[in-house]
Amino acid sequence: MNLIDFIGALAGMLTTISFIPQVVKIWRTRSARDISYGMYTCFISGVALWLCYGLLIGALPIVLNNAIVLLLAILVIMLKYRVER
């Protein structure tokens, strides 16, 4: 792995795992009051486009990281909806 690939892999890993504490916090506290549907809708749209871009150019790191981030972001929204009902 060269330096460029390492930087890309590290960036993808860090941005991907950054959602895990939010998911855990919502799950533990059963509160998602401060989560914005608008922000997450915009974010999920952007991540979905990054995923499409990665697929179109055949960039596996972009595809894998954005697919995981997309799932985690959708999970945050689903948890928010669930705990607010």
PDB file of C-alpha atoms in Angstrom:
ATOM      1  CA  MET A   1       0.000   0.000   0.000  1.00  0.00           C
ATOM      2  CA  ASN A   2       1.458   3.335  -1.014  1.00  0.00           C
ATOM      3  CA  LEU A   3       1.109   6.559   0.972  1.00  0.00           C
ATOM      4  CA  ILE A   4      -1.801   7.862  -1.108  1.00  0.00           C
ATOM      5  CA  ASP A   5      -3.781   4.649  -0.646  1.00  0.00           C
ATOM      6  CA  PHE A   6      -2.953   4.638   3.072  1.00  0.00           C
ATOM      7  CA  ILE A   7      -4.205   8.213   3.493  1.00  0.00           C
ATOM      8  CA  GLY A   8      -7.407   7.382   1.615  1.00  0.00           C
ATOM      9  CA  ALA A   9      -7.976   4.212   3.638  1.00  0.00           C
ATOM     10  CA  LEU A  10      -7.339   6.010   6.932  1.00  0.00           C
ATOM     11  CA  ALA A  11      -9.650   8.890   5.977  1.00  0.00           C
ATOM     12  CA  GLY A  12     -12.384   6.459   4.994  1.00  0.00           C
ATOM     13  CA  MET A  13     -11.988   4.435   8.180  1.00  0.00           C
ATOM     14  CA  LEU A  14     -12.103   7.505  10.434  1.00  0.00           C
ATOM     15  CA  THR A  15     -15.140   9.047   8.752  1.00  0.00           C
ATOM     16  CA  THR A  16     -16.885   5.686   8.787  1.00  0.00           C
ATOM     17  CA  ILE A  17     -16.318   4.909  12.469  1.00  0.00           C
ATOM     18  CA  SER A  18     -17.206   8.470  13.468  1.00  0.00           C
ATOM     19  CA  PHE A  19     -20.898   7.528  13.273  1.00  0.00           C
ATOM     20  CA  ILE A  20     -20.641   4.643  15.704  1.00  0.00           C
ATOM     21  CA  PRO A  21     -20.597   6.800  18.885  1.00  0.00           C
ATOM     22  CA  GLN A  22     -23.753   8.624  17.701  1.00  0.00           C
ATOM     23  CA  VAL A  23     -25.570   5.355  17.051  1.00  0.00           C
ATOM     24  CA  VAL A  24     -24.500   3.977  20.441  1.00  0.00           C
ATOM     25  CA  LYS A  25     -25.513   7.191  22.240  1.00  0.00           C
ATOM     26  CA  ILE A  26     -28.982   7.205  20.699  1.00  0.00           C
ATOM     27  CA  TRP A  27     -29.391   3.522  21.486  1.00  0.00           C
ATOM     28  CA  ARG A  28     -28.295   3.914  25.130  1.00  0.00           C
ATOM     29  CA  THR A  29     -30.064   7.166  25.976  1.00  0.00           C
ATOM     30  CA  ARG A  30     -33.150   6.528  23.830  1.00  0.00           C
ATOM     31  CA  SER A  31     -32.931  10.188  22.841  1.00  0.00           C
ATOM     32  CA  ALA A  32     -32.244  11.718  19.453  1.00  0.00           C
ATOM     33  CA  ARG A  33     -33.784  15.104  20.104  1.00  0.00           C
ATOM     34  CA  ASP A  34     -30.779  17.033  18.798  1.00  0.00           C
ATOM     35  CA  ILE A  35     -30.482  15.078  15.549  1.00  0.00           C
ATOM     36  CA  SER A  36     -31.645  17.122  12.558  1.00  0.00           C
ATOM     37  CA  TYR A  37     -33.702  15.343   9.898  1.00  0.00           C
ATOM     38  CA  GLY A  38     -32.757  18.084   7.428  1.00  0.00           C
ATOM     39  CA  MET A  39     -29.025  17.718   7.988  1.00  0.00           C
ATOM     40  CA  TYR A  40     -29.167  13.938   7.789  1.00  0.00           C
ATOM     41  CA  THR A  41     -31.311  14.024   4.657  1.00  0.00           C
ATOM     42  CA  CYS A  42     -28.746  16.248   2.966  1.00  0.00           C
ATOM     43  CA  PHE A  43     -25.862  14.160   4.291  1.00  0.00           C
ATOM     44  CA  ILE A  44     -27.406  10.850   3.215  1.00  0.00           C
ATOM     45  CA  SER A  45     -28.024  12.284  -0.257  1.00  0.00           C
ATOM     46  CA  GLY A  46     -24.398  13.371  -0.505  1.00  0.00           C
ATOM     47  CA  VAL A  47     -23.082  10.026   0.692  1.00  0.00           C
ATOM     48  CA  ALA A  48     -25.338   8.203  -1.777  1.00  0.00           C
ATOM     49  CA  LEU A  49     -23.882  10.346  -4.575  1.00  0.00           C
ATOM     50  CA  TRP A  50     -20.329   9.602  -3.378  1.00  0.00           C
ATOM     51  CA  LEU A  51     -21.250   5.914  -3.437  1.00  0.00           C
ATOM     52  CA  CYS A  52     -22.517   6.260  -7.025  1.00  0.00           C
ATOM     53  CA  TYR A  53     -19.369   8.144  -7.973  1.00  0.00           C
ATOM     54  CA  GLY A  54     -17.187   5.420  -6.465  1.00  0.00           C
ATOM     55  CA  LEU A  55     -19.113   2.772  -8.374  1.00  0.00           C
ATOM     56  CA  LEU A  56     -18.823   4.701 -11.642  1.00  0.00           C
ATOM     57  CA  ILE A  57     -15.068   5.153 -11.389  1.00  0.00           C
ATOM     58  CA  GLY A  58     -14.467   1.711  -9.884  1.00  0.00           C
ATOM     59  CA  ALA A  59     -12.904   2.978  -6.652  1.00  0.00           C
ATOM     60  CA  LEU A  60     -13.441   0.205  -4.112  1.00  0.00           C
ATOM     61  CA  PRO A  61     -12.336   2.240  -1.034  1.00  0.00           C
ATOM     62  CA  ILE A  62     -14.846   4.993  -1.901  1.00  0.00           C
ATOM     63  CA  VAL A  63     -17.576   2.414  -2.476  1.00  0.00           C
ATOM     64  CA  LEU A  64     -16.958   0.440   0.726  1.00  0.00           C
ATOM     65  CA  ASN A  65     -16.583   3.399   3.062  1.00  0.00           C
ATOM     66  CA  ASN A  66     -19.551   5.293   1.675  1.00  0.00           C
ATOM     67  CA  ALA A  67     -21.752   2.186   1.720  1.00  0.00           C
ATOM     68  CA  ILE A  68     -20.986   1.701   5.427  1.00  0.00           C
ATOM     69  CA  VAL A  69     -21.444   5.414   6.219  1.00  0.00           C
ATOM     70  CA  LEU A  70     -24.732   5.393   4.319  1.00  0.00           C
ATOM     71  CA  LEU A  71     -25.988   2.453   6.376  1.00  0.00           C
ATOM     72  CA  LEU A  72     -24.894   4.079   9.651  1.00  0.00           C
ATOM     73  CA  ALA A  73     -26.488   7.428   8.750  1.00  0.00           C
ATOM     74  CA  ILE A  74     -29.735   5.690   7.804  1.00  0.00           C
ATOM     75  CA  LEU A  75     -29.553   3.801  11.106  1.00  0.00           C
ATOM     76  CA  VAL A  76     -29.269   7.123  12.981  1.00  0.00           C
ATOM     77  CA  ILE A  77     -32.403   8.417  11.245  1.00  0.00           C
ATOM     78  CA  MET A  78     -34.265   5.163  11.881  1.00  0.00           C
ATOM     79  CA  LEU A  79     -33.298   5.260  15.566  1.00  0.00           C
ATOM     80  CA  LYS A  80     -34.377   8.905  15.802  1.00  0.00           C
ATOM     81  CA  TYR A  81     -37.758   8.062  14.289  1.00  0.00           C
ATOM     82  CA  ARG A  82     -38.119   5.031  16.554  1.00  0.00           C
ATOM     83  CA  VAL A  83     -37.267   6.806  19.819  1.00  0.00           C
ATOM     84  CA  GLU A  84     -39.488   9.800  18.985  1.00  0.00           C
ATOM     85  CA  ARG A  85     -42.607   7.661  18.487  1.00  0.00           C
TER      86      ARG A  85
END
